mmCIF file of C-alpha atoms and ligand atoms in Angstrom:
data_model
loop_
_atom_site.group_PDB
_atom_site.id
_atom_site.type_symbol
_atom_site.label_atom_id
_atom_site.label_comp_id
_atom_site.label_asym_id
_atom_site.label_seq_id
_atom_site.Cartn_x
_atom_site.Cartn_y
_atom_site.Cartn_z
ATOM 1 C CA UNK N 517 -82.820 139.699 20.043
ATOM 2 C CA UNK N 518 -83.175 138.138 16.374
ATOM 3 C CA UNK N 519 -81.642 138.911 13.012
ATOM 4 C CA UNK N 520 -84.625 139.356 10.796
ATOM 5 C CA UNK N 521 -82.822 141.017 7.653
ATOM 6 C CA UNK N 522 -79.594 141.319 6.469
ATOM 7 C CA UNK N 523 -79.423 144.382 3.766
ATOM 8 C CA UNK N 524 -76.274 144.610 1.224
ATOM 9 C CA UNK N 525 -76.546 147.788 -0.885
ATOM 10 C CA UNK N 526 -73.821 148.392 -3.703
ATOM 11 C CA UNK N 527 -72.982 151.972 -4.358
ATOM 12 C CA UNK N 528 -69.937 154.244 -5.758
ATOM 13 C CA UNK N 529 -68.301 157.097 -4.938
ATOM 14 C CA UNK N 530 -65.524 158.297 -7.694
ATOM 15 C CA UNK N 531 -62.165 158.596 -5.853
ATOM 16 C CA UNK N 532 -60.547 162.583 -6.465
ATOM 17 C CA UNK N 533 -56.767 160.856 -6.522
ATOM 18 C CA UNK N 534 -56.512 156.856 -7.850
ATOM 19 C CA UNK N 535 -54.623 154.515 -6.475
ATOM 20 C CA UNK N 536 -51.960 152.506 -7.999
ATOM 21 C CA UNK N 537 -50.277 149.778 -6.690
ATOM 22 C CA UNK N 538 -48.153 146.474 -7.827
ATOM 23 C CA UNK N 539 -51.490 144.182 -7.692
ATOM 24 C CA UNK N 540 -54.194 146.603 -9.008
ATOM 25 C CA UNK N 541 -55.745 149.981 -8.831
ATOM 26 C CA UNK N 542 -58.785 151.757 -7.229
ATOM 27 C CA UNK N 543 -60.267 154.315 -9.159
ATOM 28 C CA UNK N 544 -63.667 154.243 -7.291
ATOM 29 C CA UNK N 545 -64.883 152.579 -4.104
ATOM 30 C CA UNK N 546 -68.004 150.456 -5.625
ATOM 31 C CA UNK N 547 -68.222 149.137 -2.426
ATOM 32 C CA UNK N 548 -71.074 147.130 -0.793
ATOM 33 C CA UNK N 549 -72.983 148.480 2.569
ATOM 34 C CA UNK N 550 -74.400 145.928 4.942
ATOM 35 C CA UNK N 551 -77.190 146.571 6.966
ATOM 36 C CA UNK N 552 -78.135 143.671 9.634
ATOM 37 C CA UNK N 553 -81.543 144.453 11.173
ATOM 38 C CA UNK N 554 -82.983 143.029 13.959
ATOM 39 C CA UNK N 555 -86.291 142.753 15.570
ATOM 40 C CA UNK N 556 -85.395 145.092 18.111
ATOM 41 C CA UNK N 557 -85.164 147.702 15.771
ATOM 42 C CA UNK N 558 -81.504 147.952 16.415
ATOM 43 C CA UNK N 559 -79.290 148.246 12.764
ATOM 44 C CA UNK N 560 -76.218 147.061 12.592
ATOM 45 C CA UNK N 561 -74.163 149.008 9.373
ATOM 46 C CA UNK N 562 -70.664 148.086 8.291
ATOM 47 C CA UNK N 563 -68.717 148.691 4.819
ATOM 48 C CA UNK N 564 -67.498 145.964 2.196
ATOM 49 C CA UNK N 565 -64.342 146.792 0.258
ATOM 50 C CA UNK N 566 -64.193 144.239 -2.820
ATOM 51 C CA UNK N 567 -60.729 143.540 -3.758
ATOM 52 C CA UNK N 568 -60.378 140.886 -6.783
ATOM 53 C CA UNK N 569 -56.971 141.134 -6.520
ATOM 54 C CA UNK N 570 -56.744 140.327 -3.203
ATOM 55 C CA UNK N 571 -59.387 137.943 -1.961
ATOM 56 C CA UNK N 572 -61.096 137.644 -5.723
ATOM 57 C CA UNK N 573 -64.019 138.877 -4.104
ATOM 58 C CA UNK N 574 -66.131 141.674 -6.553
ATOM 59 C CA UNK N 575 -69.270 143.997 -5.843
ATOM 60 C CA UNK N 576 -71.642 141.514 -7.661
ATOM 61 C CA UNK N 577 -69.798 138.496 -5.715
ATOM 62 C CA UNK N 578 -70.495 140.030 -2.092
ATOM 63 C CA UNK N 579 -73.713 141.009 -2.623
ATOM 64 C CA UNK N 580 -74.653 137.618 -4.325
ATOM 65 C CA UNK N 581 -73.032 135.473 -1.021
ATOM 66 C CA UNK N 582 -74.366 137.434 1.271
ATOM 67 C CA UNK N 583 -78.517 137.458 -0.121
ATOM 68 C CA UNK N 584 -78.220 133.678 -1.300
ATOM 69 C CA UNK N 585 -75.816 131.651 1.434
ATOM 70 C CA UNK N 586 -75.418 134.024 4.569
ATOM 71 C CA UNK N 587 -78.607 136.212 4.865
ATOM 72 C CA UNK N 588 -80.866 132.958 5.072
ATOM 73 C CA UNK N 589 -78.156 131.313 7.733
ATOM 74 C CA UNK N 590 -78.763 134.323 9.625
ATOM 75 C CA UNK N 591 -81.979 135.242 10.039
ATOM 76 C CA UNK N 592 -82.950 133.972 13.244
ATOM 77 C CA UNK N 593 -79.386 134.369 15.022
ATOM 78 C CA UNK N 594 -78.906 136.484 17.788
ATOM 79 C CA UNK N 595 -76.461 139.183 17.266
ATOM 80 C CA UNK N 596 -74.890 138.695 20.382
ATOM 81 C CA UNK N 597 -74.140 135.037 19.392
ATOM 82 C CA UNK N 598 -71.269 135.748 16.673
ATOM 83 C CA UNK N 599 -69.175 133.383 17.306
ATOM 84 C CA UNK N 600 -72.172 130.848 16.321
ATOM 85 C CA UNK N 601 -73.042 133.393 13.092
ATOM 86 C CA UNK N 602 -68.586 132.958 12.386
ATOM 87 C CA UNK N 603 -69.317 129.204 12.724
ATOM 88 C CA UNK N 604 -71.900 128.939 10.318
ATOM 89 C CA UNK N 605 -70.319 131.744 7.817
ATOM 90 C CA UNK N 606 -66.956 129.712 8.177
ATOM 91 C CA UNK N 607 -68.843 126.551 6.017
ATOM 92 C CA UNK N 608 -68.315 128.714 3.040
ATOM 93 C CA UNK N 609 -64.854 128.976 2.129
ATOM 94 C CA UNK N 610 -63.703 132.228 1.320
ATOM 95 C CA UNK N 611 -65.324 135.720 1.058
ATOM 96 C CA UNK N 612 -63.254 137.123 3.051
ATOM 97 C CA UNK N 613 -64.346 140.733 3.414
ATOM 98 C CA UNK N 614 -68.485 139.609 3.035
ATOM 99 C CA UNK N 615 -67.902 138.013 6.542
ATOM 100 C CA UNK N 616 -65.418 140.337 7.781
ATOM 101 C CA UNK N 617 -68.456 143.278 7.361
ATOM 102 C CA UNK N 618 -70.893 140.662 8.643
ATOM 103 C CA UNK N 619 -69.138 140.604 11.962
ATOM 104 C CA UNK N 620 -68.691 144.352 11.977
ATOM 105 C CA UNK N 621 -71.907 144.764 11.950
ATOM 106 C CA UNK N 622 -73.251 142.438 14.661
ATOM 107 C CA UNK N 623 -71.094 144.579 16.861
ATOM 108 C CA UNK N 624 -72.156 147.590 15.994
ATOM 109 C CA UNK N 625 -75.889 145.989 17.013
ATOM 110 C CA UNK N 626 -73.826 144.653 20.714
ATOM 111 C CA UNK N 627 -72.198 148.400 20.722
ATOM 112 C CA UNK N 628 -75.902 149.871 20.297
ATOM 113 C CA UNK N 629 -77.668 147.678 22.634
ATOM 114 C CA UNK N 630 -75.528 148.436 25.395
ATOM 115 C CA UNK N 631 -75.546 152.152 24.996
ATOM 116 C CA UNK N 632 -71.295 151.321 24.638
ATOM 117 C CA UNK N 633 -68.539 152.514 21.716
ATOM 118 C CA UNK N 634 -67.593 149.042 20.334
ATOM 119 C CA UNK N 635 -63.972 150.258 20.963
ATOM 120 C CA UNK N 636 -64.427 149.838 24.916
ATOM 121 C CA UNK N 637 -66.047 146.289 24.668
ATOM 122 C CA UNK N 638 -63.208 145.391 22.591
ATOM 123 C CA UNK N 639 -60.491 146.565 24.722
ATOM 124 C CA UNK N 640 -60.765 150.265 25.595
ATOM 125 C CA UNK N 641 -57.320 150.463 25.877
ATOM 126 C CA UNK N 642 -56.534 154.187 23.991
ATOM 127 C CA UNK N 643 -58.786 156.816 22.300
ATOM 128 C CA UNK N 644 -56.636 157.549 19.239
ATOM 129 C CA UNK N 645 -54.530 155.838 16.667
ATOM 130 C CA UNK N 646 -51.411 157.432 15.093
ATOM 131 C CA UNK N 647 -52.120 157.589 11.385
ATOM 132 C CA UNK N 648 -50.396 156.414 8.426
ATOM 133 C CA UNK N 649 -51.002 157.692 5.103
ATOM 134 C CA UNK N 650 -50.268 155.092 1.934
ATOM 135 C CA UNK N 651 -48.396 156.548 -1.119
ATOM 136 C CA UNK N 652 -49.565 155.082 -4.635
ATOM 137 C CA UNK N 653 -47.382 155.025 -7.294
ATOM 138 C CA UNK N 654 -46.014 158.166 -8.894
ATOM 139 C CA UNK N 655 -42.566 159.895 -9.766
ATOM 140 C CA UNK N 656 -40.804 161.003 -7.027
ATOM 141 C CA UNK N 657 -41.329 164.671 -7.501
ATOM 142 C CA UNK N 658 -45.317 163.942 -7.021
ATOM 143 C CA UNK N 659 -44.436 161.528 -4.042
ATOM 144 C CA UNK N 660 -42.193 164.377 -2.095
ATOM 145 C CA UNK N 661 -45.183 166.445 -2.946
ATOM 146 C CA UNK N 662 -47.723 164.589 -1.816
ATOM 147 C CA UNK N 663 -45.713 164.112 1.621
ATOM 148 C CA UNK N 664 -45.242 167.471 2.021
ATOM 149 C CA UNK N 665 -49.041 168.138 2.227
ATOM 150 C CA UNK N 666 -49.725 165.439 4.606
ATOM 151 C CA UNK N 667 -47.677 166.809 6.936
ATOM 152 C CA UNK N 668 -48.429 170.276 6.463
ATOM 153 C CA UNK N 669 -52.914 169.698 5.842
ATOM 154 C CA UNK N 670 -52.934 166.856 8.828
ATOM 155 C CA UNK N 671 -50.169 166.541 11.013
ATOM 156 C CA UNK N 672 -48.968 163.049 9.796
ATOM 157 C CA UNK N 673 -45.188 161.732 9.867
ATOM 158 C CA UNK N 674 -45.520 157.749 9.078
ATOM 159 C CA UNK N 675 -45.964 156.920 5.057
ATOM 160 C CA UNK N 676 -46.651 153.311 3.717
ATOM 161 C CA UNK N 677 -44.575 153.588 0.371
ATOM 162 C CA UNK N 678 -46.173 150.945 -2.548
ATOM 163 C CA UNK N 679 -43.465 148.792 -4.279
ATOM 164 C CA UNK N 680 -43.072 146.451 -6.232
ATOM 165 C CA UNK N 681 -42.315 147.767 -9.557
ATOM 166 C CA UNK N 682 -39.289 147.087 -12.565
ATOM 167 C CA UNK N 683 -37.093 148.222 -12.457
ATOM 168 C CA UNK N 684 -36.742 148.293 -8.783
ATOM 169 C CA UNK N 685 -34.380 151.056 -8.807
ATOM 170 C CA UNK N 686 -37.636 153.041 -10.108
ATOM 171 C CA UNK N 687 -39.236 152.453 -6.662
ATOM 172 C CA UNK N 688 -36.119 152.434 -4.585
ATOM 173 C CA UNK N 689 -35.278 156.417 -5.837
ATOM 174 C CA UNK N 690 -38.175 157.584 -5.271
ATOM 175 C CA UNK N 691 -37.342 155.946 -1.244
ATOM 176 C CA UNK N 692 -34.822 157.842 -1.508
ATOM 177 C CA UNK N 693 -36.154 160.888 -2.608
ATOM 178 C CA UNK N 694 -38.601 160.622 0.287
ATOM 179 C CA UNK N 695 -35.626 160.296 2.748
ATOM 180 C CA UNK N 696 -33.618 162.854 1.381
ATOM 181 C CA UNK N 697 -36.000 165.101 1.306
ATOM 182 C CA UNK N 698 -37.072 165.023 4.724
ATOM 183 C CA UNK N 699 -34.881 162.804 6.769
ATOM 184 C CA UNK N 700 -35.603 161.054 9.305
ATOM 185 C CA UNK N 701 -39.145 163.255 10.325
ATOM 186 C CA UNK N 702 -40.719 160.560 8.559
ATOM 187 C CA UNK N 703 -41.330 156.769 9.365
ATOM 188 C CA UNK N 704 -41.446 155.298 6.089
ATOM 189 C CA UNK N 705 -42.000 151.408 5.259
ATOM 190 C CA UNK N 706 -43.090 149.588 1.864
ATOM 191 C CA UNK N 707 -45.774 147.476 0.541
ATOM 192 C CA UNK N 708 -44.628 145.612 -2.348
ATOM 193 C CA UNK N 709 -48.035 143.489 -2.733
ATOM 194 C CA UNK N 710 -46.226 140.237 -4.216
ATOM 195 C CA UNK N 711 -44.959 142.372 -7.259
ATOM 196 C CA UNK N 712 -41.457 141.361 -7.110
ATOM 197 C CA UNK N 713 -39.475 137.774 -7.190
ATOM 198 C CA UNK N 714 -37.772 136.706 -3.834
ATOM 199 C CA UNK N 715 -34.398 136.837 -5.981
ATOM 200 C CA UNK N 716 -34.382 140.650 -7.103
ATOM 201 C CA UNK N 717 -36.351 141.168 -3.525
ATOM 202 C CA UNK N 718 -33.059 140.308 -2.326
ATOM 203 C CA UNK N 719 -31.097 142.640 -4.044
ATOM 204 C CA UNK N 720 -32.711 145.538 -2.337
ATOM 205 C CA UNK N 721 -32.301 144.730 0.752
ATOM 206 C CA UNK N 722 -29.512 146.201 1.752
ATOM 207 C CA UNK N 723 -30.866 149.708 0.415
ATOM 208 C CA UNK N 724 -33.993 149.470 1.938
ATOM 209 C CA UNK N 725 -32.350 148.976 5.489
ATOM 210 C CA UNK N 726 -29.889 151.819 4.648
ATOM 211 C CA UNK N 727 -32.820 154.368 3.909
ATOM 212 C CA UNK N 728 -34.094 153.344 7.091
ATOM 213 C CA UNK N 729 -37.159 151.496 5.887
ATOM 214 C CA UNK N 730 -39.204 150.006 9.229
ATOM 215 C CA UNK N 731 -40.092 146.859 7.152
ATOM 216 C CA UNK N 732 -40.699 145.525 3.638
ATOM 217 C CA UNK N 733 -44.382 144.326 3.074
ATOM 218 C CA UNK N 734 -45.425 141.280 1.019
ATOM 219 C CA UNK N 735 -42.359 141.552 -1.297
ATOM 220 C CA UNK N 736 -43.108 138.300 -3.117
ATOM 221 C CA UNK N 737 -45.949 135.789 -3.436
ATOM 222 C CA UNK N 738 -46.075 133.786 -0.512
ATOM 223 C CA UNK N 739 -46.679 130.833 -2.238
ATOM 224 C CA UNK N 740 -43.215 131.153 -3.159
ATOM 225 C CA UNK N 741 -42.714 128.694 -0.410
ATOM 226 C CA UNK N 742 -39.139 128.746 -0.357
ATOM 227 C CA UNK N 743 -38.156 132.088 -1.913
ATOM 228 C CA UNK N 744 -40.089 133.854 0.930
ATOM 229 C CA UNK N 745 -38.463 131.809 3.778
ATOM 230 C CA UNK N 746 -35.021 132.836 2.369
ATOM 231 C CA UNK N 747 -35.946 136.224 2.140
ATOM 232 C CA UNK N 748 -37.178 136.592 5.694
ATOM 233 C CA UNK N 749 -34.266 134.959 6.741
ATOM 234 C CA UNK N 750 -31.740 137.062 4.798
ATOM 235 C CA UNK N 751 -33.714 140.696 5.256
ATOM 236 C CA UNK N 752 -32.120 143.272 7.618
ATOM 237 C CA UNK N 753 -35.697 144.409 7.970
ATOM 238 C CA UNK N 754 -38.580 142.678 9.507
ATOM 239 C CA UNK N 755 -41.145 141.221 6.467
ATOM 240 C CA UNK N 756 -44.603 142.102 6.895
ATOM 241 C CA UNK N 757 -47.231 139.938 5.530
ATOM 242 C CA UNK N 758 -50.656 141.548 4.403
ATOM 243 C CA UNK N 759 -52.370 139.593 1.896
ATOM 244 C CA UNK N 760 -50.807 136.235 3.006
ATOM 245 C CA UNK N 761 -52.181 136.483 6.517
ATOM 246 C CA UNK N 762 -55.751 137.272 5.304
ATOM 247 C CA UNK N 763 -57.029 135.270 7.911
ATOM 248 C CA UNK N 764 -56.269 133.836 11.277
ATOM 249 C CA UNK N 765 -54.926 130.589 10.258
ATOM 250 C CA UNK N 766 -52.867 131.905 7.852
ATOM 251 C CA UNK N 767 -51.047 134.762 10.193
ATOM 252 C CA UNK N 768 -50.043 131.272 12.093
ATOM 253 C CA UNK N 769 -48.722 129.644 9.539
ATOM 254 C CA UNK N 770 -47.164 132.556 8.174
ATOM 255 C CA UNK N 771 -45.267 133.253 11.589
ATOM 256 C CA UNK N 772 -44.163 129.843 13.029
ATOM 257 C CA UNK N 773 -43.197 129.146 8.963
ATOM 258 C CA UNK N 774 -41.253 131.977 9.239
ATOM 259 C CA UNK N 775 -42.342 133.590 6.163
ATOM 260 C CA UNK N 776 -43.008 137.159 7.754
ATOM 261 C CA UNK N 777 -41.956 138.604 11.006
ATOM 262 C CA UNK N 778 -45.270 140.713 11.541
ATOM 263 C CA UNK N 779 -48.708 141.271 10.621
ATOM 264 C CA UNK N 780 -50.985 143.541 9.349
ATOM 265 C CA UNK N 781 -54.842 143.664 11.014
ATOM 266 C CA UNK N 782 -56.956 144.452 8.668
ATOM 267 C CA UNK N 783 -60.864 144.635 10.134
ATOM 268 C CA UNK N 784 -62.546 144.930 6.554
ATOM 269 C CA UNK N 785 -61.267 141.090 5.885
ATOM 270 C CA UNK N 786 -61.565 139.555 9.756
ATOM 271 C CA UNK N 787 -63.762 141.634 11.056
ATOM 272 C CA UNK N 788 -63.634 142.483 14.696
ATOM 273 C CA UNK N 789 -63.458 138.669 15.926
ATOM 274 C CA UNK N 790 -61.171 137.170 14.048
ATOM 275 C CA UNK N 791 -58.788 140.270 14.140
ATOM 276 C CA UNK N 792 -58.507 140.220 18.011
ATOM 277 C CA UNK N 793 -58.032 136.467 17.686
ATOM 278 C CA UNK N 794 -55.133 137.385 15.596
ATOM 279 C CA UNK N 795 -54.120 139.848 18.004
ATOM 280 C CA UNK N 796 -54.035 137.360 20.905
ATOM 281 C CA UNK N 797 -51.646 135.046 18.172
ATOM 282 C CA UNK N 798 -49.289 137.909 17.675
ATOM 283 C CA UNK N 799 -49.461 138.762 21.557
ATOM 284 C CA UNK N 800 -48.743 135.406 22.423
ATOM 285 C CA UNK N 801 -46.112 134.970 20.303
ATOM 286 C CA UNK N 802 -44.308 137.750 20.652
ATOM 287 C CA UNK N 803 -44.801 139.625 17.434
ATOM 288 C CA UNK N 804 -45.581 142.788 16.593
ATOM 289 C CA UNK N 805 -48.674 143.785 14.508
ATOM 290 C CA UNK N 806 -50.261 147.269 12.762
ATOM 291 C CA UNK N 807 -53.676 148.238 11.319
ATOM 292 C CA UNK N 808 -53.445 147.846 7.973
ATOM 293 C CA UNK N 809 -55.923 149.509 5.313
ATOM 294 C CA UNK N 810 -57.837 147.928 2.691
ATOM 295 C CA UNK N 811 -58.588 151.052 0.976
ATOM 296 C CA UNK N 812 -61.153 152.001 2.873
ATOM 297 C CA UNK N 813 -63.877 154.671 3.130
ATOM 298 C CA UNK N 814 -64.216 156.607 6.434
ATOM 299 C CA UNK N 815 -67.146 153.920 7.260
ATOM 300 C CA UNK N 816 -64.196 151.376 6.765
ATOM 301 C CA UNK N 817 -62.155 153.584 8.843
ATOM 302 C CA UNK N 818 -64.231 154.491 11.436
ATOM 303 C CA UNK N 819 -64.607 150.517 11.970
ATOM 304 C CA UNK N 820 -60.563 150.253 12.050
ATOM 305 C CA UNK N 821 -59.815 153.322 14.437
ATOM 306 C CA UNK N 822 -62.398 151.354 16.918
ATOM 307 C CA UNK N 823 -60.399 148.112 16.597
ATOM 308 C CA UNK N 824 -57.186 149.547 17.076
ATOM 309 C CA UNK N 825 -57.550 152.044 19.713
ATOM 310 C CA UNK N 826 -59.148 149.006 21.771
ATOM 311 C CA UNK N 827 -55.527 147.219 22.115
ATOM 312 C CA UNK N 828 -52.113 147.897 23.409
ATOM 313 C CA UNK N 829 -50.887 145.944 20.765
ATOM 314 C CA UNK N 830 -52.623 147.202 17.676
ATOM 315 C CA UNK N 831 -52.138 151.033 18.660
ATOM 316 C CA UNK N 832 -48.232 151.202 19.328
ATOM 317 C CA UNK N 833 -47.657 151.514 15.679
ATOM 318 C CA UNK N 834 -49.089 153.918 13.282
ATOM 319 C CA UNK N 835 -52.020 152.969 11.741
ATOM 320 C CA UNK N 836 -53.045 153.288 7.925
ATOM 321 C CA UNK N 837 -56.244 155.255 8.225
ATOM 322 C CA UNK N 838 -56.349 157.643 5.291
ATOM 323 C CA UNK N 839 -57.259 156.298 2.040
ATOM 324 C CA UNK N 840 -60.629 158.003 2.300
ATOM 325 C CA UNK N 841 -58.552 161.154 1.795
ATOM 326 C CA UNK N 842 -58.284 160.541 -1.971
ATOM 327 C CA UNK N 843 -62.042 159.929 -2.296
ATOM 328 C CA UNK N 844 -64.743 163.093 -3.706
ATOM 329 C CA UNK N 845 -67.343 162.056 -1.018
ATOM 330 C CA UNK N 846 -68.229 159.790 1.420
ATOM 331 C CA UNK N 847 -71.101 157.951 3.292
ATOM 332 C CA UNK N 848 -69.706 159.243 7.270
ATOM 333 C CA UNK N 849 -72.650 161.825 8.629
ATOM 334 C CA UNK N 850 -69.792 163.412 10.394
ATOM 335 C CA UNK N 851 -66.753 162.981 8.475
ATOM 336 C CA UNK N 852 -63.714 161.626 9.964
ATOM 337 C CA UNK N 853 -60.557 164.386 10.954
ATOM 338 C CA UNK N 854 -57.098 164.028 11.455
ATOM 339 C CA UNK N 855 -55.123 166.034 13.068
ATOM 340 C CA UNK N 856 -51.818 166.621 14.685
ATOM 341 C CA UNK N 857 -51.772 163.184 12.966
ATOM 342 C CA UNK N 858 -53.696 161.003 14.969
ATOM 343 C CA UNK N 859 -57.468 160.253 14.515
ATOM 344 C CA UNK N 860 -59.890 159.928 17.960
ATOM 345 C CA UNK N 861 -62.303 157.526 18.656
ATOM 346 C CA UNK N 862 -65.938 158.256 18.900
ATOM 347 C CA UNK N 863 -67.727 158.410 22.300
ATOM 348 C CA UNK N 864 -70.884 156.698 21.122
ATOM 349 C CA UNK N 865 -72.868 153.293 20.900
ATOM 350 C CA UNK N 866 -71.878 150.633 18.518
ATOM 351 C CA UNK N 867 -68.980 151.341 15.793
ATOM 352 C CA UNK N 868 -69.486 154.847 15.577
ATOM 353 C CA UNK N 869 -69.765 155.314 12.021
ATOM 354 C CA UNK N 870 -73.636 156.957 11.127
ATOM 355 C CA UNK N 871 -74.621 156.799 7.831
ATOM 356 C CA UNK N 872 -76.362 160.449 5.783
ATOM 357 C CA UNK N 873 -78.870 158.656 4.642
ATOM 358 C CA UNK N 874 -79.198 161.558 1.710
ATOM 359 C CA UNK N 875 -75.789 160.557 0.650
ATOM 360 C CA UNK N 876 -76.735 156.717 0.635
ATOM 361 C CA UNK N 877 -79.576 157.542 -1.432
ATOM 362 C CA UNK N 878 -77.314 159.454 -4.015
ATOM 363 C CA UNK N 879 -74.795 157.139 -4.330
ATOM 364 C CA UNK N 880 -76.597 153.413 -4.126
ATOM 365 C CA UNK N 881 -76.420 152.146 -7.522
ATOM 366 C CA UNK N 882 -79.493 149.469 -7.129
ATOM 367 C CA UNK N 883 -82.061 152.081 -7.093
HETATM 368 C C1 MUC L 1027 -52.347 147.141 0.953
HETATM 369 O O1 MUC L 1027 -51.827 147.280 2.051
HETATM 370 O O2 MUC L 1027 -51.963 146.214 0.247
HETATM 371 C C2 MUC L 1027 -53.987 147.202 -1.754
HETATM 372 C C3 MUC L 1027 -54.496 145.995 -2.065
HETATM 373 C C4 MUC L 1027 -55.142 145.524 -0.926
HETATM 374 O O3 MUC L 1027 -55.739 144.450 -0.774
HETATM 375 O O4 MUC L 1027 -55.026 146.410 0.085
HETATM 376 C C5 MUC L 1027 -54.397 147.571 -0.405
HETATM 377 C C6 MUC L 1027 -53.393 148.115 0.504
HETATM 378 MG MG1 MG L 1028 -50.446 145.518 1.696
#
């Protein structure tokens, strides 16, 4: 089998809530869909979150690296050979999630041509994922709202609380808000996304352990070399790092530097490849990892529930699966569900995330 095409189509759907967090906001998903064909007729599909304030990548950007650099590197490929298609993306530095989608898709063409979910040539290890549901910033009353309905509407019990703003004791109350108001039925850990200094990090600590907080998220900017390392060393909860492991070579260095003590997976930036090379890493060492979400559509979604549910590892922890919640529509021709909190996998070839075509056509924005 050959690659003869590889498709990227831009589109956005409004989201019904925003997002707000210490590095940015989402207010849309003007994401980018990729379509690899093949001369088999087999189409591999796979969605492109572009986060400038994570990976500098934009809509424009991902489109434009994909149609001028990796399209014409892989046109000829086979699909089953993506290790050699990670090898010849991997001369372009960067673009994290463009490659990321790239590999998503070229197993969603592997899934399809042997009549197999992705999910069971990955692992088949579970078919559901415990879901996590992320909590934007608002005032606490909202947030012990917005809880409340999660549990009640779909079952779930684990919330990913975003941090990160001044004063801290603005983020810290509304922690304990969450805990007071419904003790300890909820798992409840923070993102922070580098928007506070290792020093006043450190002050909040202590609190963050007492309101039973699993672990603290990218409190500062890694590249806070030192800062970090005293943090991590100091914290009476384990430090996640997101946006400084974006890759596998930096979830290495960010472990044996000891400047987190796990890792979030995130499939949308390392595709399906890279991420079980990173769970292999965090196996091997002995640390723990979670499916992270990159505010992603149910496409997006669909792609991490396959990944996860394929490991031991990966599925022990609750995974963040339901951004798409806040969005008005979505590309999915049968929508994702959670329930009882836990999303299933899907018992069919490739990924297992169809496209309505109808919808694509609605919401593309280059046509
Ligand atoms: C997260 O976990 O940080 C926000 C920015 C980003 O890159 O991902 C989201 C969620
Ligand atoms: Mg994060």
């Amino acid at each position: 089998m050959k690659i003869t095409a590889v498709e990227a189509i831009p589109y956005t759907i409004p989201y019904s809530q925003p997002l707000r967090f210490a590095s940015g906001q989402v207010r849309e998903a003007d994401h980018v869909l990729i379509r690899v064909h093949t001369d088999a007729g087999l189409i591999g599909t796979s969605d492109t979150p572009p986060r400038p304030y994570t990976y500098g990548e934009t809509q424009g950007s991902i489109i434009s690296v994909i149609t001028t650099i990796f399209a014409p590197q892989m046109i000829g490929l086979d699909p089953f050979d993506r290790e050699k298609v990670r090898q010849v993306l991997g001369r372009t530095f960067h673009n994290a999630t463009a490659k990321g989608s790239i590999d998503i898709a070229l197993w969603d063409i592997i899934g399809q041509a042997q009549q197999m979910p992705v999910t069971r040539l990955l692992g088949g290890y579970t078919d559901r994922l415990r879901v996590s549901h992320m909590l934007g910033f608002k005032e606490a009353g909202a947030l012990v709202e917005e809880v409340a309905q999660m549990r009640a509407n779909y079952g779930i019990s684990s919330f990913k609380l975003k941090v990160g703003r001044r004063p801290t004791s603005l983020d810290m109350g509304a922690a304990r808000a969450l805990r007071e108001s419904f003790g300890e039925e909820i798992e409840l850990y923070m993102d922070a996304n580098r928007g506070w200094h290792a020093e006043e990090t450190g002050h909040v600590l202590a609190e963050a352990a007492e309101l039973g907080m699993q672990f603290l998220e990218e409190p500062n900017h890694a590249a806070e070399h030192v800062g970090r390392r005293w943090l991590t060393a100091r914290s009476p909860i384990p430090i996640a790092a997101d946006e400084s492991a974006p890759d596998l070579a930096a979830a290495a260095r960010e472990i044996v530097t000891q400047g987190a003590d796990l890792l979030a997976i995130k499939t949308a930036r390392t595709g399906f490849t890279e991420s079980s090379r990173i769970v292999g890493l965090a196996e091997g060492l002995g640390v723990e990892v979670y499916v992270g979400n990159q505010i992603d559509t149910q496409v997006g979604s669909a792609a991490s529930v396959a990944f996860g549910a394929a490991f031991d590892l990966t599925s022990r922890r609750a995974a963040e699966l339901s951004n798409f919640l806040n969005m008005a529509d979505d590309l999915m021709a049968e929508p994702l569900h959670i329930s009882d909190g836990v999303i299933y996998t899907r018992d069919t070839p490739g990924v297992g995330h169809q496209i309505d075509e109808s919808k694509l056509a609605h919401y593309r924005t280059d046509s």
